[in-house]
Short mmCIF file of C-alpha atoms and ligand atoms in Angstrom, two decimals:
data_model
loop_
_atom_site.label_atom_id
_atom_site.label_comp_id
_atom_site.label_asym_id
_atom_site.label_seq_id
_atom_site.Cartn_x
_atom_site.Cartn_y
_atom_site.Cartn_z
CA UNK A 161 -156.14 -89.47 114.50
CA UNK A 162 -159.50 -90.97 114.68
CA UNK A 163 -163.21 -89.22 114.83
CA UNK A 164 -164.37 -92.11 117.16
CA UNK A 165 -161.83 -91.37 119.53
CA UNK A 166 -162.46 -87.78 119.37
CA UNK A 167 -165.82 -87.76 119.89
CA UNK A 168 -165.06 -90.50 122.86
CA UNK A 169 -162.74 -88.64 124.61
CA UNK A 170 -165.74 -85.71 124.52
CA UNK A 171 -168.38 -87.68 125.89
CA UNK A 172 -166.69 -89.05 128.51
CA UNK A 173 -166.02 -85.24 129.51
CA UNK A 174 -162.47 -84.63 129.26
CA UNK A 175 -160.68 -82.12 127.35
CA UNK A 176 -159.53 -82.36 124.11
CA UNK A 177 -156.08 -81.87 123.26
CA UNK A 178 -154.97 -79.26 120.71
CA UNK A 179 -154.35 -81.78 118.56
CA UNK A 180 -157.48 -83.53 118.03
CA UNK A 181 -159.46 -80.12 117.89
CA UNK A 182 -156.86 -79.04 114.90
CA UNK A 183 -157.55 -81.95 113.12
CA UNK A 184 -161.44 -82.56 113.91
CA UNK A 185 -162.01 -78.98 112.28
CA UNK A 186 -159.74 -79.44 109.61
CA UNK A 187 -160.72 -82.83 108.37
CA UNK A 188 -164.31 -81.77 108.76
CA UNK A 189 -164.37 -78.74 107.01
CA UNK A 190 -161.86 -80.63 103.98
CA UNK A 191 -164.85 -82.85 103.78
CA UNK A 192 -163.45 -86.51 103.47
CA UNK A 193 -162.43 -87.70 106.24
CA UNK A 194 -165.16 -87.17 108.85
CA UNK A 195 -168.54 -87.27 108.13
CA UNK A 196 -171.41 -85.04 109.10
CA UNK A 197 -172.76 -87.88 111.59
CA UNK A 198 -169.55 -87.95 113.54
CA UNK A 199 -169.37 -84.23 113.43
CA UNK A 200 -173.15 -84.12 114.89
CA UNK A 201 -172.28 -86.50 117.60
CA UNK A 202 -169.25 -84.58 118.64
CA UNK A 203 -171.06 -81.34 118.74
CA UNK A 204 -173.80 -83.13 120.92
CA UNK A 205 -170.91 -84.34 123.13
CA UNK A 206 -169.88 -80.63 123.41
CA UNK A 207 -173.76 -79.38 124.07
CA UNK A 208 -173.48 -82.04 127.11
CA UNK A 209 -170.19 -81.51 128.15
CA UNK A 210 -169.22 -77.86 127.49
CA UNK A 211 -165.41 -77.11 126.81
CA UNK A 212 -162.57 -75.50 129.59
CA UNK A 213 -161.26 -71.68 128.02
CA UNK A 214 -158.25 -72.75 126.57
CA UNK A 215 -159.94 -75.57 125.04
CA UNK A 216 -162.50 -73.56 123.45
CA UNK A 217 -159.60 -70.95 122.21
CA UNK A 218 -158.03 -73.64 120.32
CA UNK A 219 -161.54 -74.46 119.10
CA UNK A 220 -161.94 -70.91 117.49
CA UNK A 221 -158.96 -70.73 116.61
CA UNK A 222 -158.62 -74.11 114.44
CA UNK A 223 -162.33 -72.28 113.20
CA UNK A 224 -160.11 -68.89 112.38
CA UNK A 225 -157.46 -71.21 110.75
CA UNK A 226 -160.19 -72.96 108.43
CA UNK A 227 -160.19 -69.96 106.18
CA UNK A 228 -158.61 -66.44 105.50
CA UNK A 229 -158.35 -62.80 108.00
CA UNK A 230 -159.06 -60.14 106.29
CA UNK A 231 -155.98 -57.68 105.71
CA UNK A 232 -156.38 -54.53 107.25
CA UNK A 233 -152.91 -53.54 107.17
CA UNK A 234 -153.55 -51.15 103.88
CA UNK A 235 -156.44 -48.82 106.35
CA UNK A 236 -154.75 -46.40 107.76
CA UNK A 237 -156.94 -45.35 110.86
CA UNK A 238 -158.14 -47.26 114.22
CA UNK A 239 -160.91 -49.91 113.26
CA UNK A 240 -163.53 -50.87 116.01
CA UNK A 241 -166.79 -52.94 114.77
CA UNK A 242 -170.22 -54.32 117.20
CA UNK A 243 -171.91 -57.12 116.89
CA UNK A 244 -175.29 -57.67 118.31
CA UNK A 245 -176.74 -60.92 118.76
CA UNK A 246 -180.23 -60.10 117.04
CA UNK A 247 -183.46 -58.60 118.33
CA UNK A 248 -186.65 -57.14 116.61
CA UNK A 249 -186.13 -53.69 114.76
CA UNK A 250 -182.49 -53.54 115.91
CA UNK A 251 -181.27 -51.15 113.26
CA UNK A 252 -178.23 -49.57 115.53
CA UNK A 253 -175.35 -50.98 112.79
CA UNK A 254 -176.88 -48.63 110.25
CA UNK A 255 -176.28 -45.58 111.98
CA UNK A 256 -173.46 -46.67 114.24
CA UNK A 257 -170.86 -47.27 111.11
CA UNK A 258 -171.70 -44.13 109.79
CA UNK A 259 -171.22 -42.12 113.50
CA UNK A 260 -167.58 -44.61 113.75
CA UNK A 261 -166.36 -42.92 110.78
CA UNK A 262 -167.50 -39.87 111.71
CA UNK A 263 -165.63 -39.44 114.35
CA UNK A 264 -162.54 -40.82 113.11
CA UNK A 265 -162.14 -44.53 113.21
CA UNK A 266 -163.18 -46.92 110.75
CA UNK A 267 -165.68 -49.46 111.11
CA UNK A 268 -165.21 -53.12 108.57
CA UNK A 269 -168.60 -54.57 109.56
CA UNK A 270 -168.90 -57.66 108.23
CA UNK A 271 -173.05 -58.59 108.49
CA UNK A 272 -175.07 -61.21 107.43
CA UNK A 273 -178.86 -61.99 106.50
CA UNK A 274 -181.96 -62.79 109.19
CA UNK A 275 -183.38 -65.81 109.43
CA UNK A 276 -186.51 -66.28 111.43
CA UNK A 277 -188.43 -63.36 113.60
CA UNK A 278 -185.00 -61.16 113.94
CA UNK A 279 -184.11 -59.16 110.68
CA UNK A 280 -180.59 -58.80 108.88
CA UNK A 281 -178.74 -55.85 108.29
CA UNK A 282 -177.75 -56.71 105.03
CA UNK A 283 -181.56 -57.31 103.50
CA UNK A 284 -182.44 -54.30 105.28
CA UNK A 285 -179.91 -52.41 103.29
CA UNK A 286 -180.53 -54.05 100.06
CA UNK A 287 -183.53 -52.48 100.60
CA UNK A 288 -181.66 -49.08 99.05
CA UNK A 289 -181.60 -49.28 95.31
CA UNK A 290 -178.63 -50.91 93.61
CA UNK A 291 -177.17 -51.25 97.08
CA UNK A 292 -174.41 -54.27 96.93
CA UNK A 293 -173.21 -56.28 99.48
CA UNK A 294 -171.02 -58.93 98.02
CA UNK A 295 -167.63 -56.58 97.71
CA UNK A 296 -164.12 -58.03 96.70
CA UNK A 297 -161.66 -57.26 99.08
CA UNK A 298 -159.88 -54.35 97.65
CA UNK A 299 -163.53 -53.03 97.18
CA UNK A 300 -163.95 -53.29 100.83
CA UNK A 301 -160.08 -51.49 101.88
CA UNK A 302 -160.98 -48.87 99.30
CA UNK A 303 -163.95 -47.81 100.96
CA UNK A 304 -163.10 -48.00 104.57
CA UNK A 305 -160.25 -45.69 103.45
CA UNK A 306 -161.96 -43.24 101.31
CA UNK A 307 -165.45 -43.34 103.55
CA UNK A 308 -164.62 -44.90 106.75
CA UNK A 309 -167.05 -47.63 107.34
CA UNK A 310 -167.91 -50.30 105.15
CA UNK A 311 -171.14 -52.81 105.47
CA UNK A 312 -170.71 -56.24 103.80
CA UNK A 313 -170.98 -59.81 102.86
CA UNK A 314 -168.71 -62.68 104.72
CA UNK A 315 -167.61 -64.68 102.02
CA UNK A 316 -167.37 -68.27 101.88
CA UNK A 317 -163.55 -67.76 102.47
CA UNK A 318 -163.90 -66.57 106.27
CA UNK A 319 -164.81 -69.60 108.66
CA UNK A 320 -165.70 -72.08 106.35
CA UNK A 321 -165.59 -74.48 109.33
CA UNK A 322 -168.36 -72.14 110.73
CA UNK A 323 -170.47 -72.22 107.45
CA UNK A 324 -170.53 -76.05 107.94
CA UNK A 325 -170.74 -76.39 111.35
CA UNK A 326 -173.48 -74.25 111.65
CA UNK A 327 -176.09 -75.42 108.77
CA UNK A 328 -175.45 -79.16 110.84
CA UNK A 329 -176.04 -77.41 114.55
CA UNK A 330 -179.64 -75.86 112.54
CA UNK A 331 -180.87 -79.55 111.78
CA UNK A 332 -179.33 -81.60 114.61
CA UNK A 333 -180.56 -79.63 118.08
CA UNK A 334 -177.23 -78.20 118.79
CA UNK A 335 -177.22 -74.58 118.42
CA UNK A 336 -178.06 -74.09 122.04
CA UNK A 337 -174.44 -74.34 123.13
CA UNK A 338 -172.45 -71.26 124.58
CA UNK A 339 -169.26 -72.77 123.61
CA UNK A 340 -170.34 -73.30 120.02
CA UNK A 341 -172.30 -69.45 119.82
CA UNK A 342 -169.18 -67.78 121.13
CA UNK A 343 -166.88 -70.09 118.70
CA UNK A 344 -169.23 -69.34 115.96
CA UNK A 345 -169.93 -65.65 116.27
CA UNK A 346 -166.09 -65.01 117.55
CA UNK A 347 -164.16 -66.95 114.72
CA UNK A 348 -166.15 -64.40 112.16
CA UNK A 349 -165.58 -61.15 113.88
CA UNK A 350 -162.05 -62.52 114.75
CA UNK A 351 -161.95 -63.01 110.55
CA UNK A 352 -162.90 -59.27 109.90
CA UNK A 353 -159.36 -57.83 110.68
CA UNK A 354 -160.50 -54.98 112.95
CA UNK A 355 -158.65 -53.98 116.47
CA UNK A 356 -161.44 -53.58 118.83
CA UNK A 357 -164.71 -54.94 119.23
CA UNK A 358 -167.84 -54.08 121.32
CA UNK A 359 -170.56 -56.81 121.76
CA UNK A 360 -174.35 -56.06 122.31
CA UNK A 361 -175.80 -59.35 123.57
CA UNK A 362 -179.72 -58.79 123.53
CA UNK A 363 -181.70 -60.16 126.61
CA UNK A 364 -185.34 -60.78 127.02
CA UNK A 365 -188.17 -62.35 124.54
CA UNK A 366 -187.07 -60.87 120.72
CA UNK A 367 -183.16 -62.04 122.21
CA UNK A 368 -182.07 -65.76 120.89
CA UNK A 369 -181.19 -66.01 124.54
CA UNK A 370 -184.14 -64.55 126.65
CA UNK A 371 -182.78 -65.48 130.03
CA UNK A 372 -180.04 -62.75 131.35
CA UNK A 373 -178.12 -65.32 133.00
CA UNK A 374 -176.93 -67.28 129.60
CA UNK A 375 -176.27 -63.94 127.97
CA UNK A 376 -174.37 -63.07 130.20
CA UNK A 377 -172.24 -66.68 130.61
CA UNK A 378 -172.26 -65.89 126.63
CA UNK A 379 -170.75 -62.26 126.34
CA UNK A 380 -167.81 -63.28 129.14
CA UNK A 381 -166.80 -65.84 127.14
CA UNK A 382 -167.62 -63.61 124.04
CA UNK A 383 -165.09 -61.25 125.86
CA UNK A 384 -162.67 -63.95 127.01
CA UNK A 385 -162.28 -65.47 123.10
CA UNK A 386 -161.64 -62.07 121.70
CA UNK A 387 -159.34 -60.71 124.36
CA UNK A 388 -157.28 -63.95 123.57
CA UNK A 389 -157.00 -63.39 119.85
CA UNK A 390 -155.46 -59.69 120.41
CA UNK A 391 -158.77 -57.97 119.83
CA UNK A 392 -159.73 -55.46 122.28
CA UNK A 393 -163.22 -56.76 123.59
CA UNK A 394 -165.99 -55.65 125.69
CA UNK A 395 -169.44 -56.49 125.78
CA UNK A 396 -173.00 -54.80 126.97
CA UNK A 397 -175.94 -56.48 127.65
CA UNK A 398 -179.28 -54.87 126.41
CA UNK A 399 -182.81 -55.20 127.02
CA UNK A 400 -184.58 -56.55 124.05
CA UNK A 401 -188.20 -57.03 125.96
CA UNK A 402 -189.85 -54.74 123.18
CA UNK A 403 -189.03 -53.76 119.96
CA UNK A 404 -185.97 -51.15 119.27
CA UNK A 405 -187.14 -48.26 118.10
CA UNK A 406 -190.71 -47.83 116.14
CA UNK A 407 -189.96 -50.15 112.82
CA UNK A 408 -189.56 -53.98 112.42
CA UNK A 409 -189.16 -54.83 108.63
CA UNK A 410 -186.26 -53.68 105.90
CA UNK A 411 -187.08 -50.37 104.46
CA UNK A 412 -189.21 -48.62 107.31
CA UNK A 413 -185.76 -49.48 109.72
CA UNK A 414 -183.51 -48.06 106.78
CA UNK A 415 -186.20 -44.81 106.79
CA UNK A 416 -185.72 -45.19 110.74
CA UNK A 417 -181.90 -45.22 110.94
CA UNK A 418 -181.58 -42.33 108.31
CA UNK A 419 -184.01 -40.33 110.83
CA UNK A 420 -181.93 -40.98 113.47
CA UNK A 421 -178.63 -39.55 111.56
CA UNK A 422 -181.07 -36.63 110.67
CA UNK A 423 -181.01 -36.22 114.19
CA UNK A 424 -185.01 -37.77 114.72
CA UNK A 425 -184.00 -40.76 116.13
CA UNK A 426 -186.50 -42.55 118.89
CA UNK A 427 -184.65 -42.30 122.07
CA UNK A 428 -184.00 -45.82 122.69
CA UNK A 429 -182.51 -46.48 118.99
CA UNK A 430 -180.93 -43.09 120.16
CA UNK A 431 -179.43 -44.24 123.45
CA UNK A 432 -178.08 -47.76 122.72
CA UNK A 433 -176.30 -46.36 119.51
CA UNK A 434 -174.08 -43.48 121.14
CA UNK A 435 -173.39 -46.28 123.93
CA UNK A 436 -172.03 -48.50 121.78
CA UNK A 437 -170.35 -45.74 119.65
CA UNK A 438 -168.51 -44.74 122.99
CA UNK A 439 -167.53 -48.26 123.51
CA UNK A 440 -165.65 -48.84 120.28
CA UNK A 441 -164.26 -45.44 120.26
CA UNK A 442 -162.48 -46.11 123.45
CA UNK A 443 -161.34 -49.51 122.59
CA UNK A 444 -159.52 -48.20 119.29
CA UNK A 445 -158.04 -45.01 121.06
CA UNK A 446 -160.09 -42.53 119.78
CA UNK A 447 -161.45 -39.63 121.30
CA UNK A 448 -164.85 -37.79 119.67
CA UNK A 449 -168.46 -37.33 121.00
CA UNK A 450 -170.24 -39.31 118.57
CA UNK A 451 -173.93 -37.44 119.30
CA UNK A 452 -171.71 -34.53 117.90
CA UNK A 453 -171.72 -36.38 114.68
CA UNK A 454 -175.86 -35.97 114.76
CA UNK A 455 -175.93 -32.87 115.38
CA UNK A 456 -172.80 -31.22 112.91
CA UNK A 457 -174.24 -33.60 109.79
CA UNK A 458 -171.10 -35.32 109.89
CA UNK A 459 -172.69 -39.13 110.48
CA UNK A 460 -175.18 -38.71 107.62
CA UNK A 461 -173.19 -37.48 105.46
CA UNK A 462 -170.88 -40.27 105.68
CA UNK A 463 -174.12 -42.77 105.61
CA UNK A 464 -174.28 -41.14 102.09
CA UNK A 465 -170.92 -41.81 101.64
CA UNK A 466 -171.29 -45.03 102.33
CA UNK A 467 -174.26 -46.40 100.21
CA UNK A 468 -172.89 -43.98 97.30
CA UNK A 469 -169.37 -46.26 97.16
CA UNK A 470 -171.39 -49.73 97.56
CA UNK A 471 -173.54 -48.77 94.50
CA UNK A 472 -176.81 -47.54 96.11
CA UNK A 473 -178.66 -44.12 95.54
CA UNK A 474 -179.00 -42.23 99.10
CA UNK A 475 -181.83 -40.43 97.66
CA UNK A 476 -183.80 -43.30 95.99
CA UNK A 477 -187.45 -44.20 97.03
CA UNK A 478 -187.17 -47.02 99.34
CA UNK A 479 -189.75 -50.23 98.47
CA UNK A 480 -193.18 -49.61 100.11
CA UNK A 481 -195.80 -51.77 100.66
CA UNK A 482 -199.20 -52.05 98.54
CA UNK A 483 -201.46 -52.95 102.15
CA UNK A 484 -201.53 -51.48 105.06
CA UNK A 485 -203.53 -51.96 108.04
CA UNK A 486 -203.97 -50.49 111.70
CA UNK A 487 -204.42 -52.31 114.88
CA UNK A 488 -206.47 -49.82 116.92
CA UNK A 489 -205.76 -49.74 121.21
CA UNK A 490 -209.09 -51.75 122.56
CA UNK A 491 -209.39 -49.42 125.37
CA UNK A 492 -208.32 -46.28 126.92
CA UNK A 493 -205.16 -46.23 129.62
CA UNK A 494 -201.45 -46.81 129.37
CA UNK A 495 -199.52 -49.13 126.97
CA UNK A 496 -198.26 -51.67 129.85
CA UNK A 497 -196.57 -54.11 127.54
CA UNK A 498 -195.49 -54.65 123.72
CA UNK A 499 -193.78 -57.63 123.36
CA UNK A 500 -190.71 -58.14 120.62
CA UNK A 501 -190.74 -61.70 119.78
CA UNK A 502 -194.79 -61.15 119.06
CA UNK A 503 -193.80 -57.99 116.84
CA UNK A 504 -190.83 -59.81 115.24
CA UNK A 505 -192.86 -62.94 114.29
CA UNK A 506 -195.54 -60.64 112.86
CA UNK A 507 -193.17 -59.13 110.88
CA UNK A 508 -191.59 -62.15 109.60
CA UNK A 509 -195.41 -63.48 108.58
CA UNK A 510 -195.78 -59.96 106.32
CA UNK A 511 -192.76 -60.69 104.53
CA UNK A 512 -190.17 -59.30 106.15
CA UNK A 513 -187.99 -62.64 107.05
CA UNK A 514 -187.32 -65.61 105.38
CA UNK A 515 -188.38 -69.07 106.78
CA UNK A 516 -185.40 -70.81 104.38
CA UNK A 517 -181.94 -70.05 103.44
CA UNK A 518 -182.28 -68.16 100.37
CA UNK A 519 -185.70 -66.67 100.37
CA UNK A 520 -186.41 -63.62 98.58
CA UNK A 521 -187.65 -60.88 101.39
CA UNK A 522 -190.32 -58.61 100.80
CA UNK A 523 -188.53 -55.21 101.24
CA UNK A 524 -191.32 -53.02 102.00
CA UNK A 525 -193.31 -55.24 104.56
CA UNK A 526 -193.06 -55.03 108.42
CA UNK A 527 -194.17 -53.07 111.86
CA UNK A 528 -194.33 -49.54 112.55
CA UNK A 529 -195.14 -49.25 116.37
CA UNK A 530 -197.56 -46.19 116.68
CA UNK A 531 -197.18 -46.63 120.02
CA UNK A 532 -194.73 -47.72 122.82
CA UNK A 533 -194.67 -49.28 126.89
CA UNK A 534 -195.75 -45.69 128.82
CA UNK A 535 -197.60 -44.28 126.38
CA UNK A 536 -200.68 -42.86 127.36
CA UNK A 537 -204.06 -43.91 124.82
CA UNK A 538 -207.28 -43.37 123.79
CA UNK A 539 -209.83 -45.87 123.17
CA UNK A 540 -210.00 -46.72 119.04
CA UNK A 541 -206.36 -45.52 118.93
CA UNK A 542 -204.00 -47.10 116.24
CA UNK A 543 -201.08 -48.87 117.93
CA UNK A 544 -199.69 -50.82 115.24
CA UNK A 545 -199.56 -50.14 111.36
CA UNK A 546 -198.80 -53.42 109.44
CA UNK A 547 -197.17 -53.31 106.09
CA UNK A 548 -197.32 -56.25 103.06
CA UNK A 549 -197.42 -56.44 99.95
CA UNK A 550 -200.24 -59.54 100.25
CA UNK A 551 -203.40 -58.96 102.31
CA UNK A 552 -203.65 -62.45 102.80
CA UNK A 553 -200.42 -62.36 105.31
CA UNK A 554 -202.49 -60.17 107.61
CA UNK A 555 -204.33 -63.34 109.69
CA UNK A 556 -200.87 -64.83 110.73
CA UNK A 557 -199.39 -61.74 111.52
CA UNK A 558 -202.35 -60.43 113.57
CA UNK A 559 -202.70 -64.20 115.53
CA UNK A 560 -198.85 -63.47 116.40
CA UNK A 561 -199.79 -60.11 117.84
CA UNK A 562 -202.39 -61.90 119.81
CA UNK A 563 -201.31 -61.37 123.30
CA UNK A 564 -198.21 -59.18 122.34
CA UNK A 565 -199.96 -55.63 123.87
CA UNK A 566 -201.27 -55.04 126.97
CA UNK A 567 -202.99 -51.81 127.91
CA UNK A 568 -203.87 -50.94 131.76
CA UNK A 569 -204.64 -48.37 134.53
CA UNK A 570 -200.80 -46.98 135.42
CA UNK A 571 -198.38 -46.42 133.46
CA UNK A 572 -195.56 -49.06 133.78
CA UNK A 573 -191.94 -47.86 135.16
CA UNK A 574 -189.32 -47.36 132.45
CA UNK A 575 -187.06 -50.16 131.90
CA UNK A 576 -183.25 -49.21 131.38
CA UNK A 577 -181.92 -50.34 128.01
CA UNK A 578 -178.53 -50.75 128.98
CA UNK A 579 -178.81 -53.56 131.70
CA UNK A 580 -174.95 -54.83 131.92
CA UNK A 581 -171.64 -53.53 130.41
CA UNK A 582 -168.73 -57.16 130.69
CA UNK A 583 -165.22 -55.71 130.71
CA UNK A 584 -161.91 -58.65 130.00
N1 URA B 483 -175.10 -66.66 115.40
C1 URA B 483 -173.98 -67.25 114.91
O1 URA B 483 -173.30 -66.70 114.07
N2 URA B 483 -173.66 -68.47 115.40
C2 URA B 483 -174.37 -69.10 116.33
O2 URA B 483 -173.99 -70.18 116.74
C3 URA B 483 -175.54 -68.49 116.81
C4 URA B 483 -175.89 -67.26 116.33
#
């Protein structure tokens, strides 16, 4: 076999055989025999070109093959996990795995960090004192059976092919590919073990894909690559316009999601949760009301649970930030428009995201949203309360809300949150 060829037979758009896929990955990801430039150029080949559905099943699978599936076989109960393809304060896998094993099932959610203006679950929950995410494997069976749900660290062993295909798509222009998203997303869920899984791909400015018609193309073949692999798979498509909830930034969305379980959740947070709850519960078979689970104490205690057995103190202060500062509403009328990517990158400037690989995040910065699209305002106002722990962050993060609000005469119709639900 030969990488020219390879990358040949892809840009001059035909398929490639099972063959050459198995041992493009595998020689890639061995690291001798093809090198990253002939990896790039494929992948550009495969921007251009795309890939048929059987091709791009081989694809993720020689990805799956690259590295170990986690073994599941010890949990004795259903397991159904999400994954949501990033927005601005989307806490929902904080109180989702709790509410899963709540109401039965078990949920192995494997997470990873943010990079850029969306935030990652697990910096949000190192955000809980002695909190750890990097868990050995019979760490992570003991806890899904003894708690039910489980938040963690991939380790280099799952995907590897992913882990170096992906840090070359970042610096060669090749991310933008829904054949390499759905490869790269799948071949890691695929790796976590569980039977079912419900995706939440996020539409609109905060979403990595804003338009609906390329999340859409991306959760069917989402759907299509996990149905394939034997895991149950369904997909909803959800409206990430404005920021979830009232918090963008680590510890005010870890306050948020505990709120929620307390049963004080903001109705959106509220809404997309239980729908995704419902989703994995009737993929894996199981039958419980998972707003029950809010109401009876069951969810938050398990949340408890949960950060208990991965070495964090539920009733720890959370990190708070030294400065704060209020963006008052510049006239009176309706809140018209508040615009996630604006929030999210304002966020990120205060500390809440990392611009590298590696950063350290500031814990307590980030965006509480005083106020949200409908709501009704007085002149002077405060609308947004910024956290940091360095004043001089303020200027970037108030240019990024430049633009980001609008206030008017009539109050704007509500926009549905759930916009799509993609069934095999
Ligand atoms: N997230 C991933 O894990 N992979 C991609 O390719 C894009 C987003």
């Amino acid at each position: 076999m030969d990488a020219v060829d390879v990358i040949r037979t892809k840009r001059d758009g035909a398929r490639l055989s099972d063959e050459q896929i198995k041992w493009f990955i595998q020689a890639y990801t061995d690291g001798d025999t093809v090198a990253d430039e002939q990896a790039a150029a494929l992948l550009m080949a495969i921007v251009w070109r795309g890939m048929e559905p059987d091709e791009l099943f081989t694809w993720t699978q020689a990805m799956l093959d690259s590295g170990e599936i986690v073994d599941l076989s010890a949990v004795d109960r259903p397991t159904a996990d999400k994954h949501s393809t990033g927005g601005v304060g989307d806490k929902v896998s904080l109180p989702l795995a709790p509410i899963i094993a709540a109401c039965g099932a078990c949920d192995p959610m494997m997470s990873g960090r943010g990079l850029g203006h969306t935030g990652g679950t697990l910096d949000k929950l190192e955000s809980i004192p002695g909190f750890r995410v990097d868990l050995s494997k019979a760490e992570v069976v003991g806890i899904l059976q003894d708690v039910g749900c489980v938040i963690y660290s991939s380790s280099p062993n799952v995907a590897p092919a992913d882990r170096k295909l992906y840090a070359l798509r970042d610096v060669t222009g090749t991310v933008e590919s829904i054949p390499l998203i759905a490869s790269s997303i799948m071949s890691k869920k695929i790796a976590e073990g569980g039977d079912a899984l419900v995706l939440d791909v996020k539409v609109g400015s905060g979403a990595f894909l804003p338009e609906i018609s390329m999340a859409r193309e991306l959760a069917e073949t989402m759907v299509r690559i996990g149905e394939a692999h034997g895991v149950k798979t369904t997909a909803m498509l959800t409206d990430m316009e404005i920021p979830l909830g009232r918090t963008a930034g680590n510890a005010l969305e870890v306050t948020e999601s505990v709120e929620m379980l307390q049963g004080k959740g903001p109705s959106d947070l509220e809404e997309i949760t239980f729908a995704l709850a419902d989703e994995m519960l009737a993929l894996c078979g199981v039958k419980a009301d998972p707003r029950e689970t809010i109401a009876n104490g069951t969810a938050l205690e398990k949340w408890r649970e949960m950060v208990g057995a991965q070495g964090g103190d539920p009733d720890a202060a959370l990190p708070e930030a030294s400065e704060r500062k209020t963006i008052p509403a510049p006239r009176s009328g309706f809140m018209t428009k508040l615009d996630a990517r604006g929030v999210g990158i304002a966020a990120w400037r205060l500390g809440a995201g990392r611009s590298q690989k590696g950063d350290p995040v500031d814990h307590g910065a980030g965006i509480v949203c005083l106020a949200k699209p409908g709501d009704e305002l007085d002149e002077g106002q405060p609308l947004l309360e910024l956290h940091t722990s360095d004043p001089a962050h303020f200027e970037g993060a108030e240019a990024a809300l430049d633009g980001a609000f609008e206030i008017g005469d009539e109050a704007p119709e509500p926009r549905p949150i759930i916009l799509e639900r993609i069934t095999p």
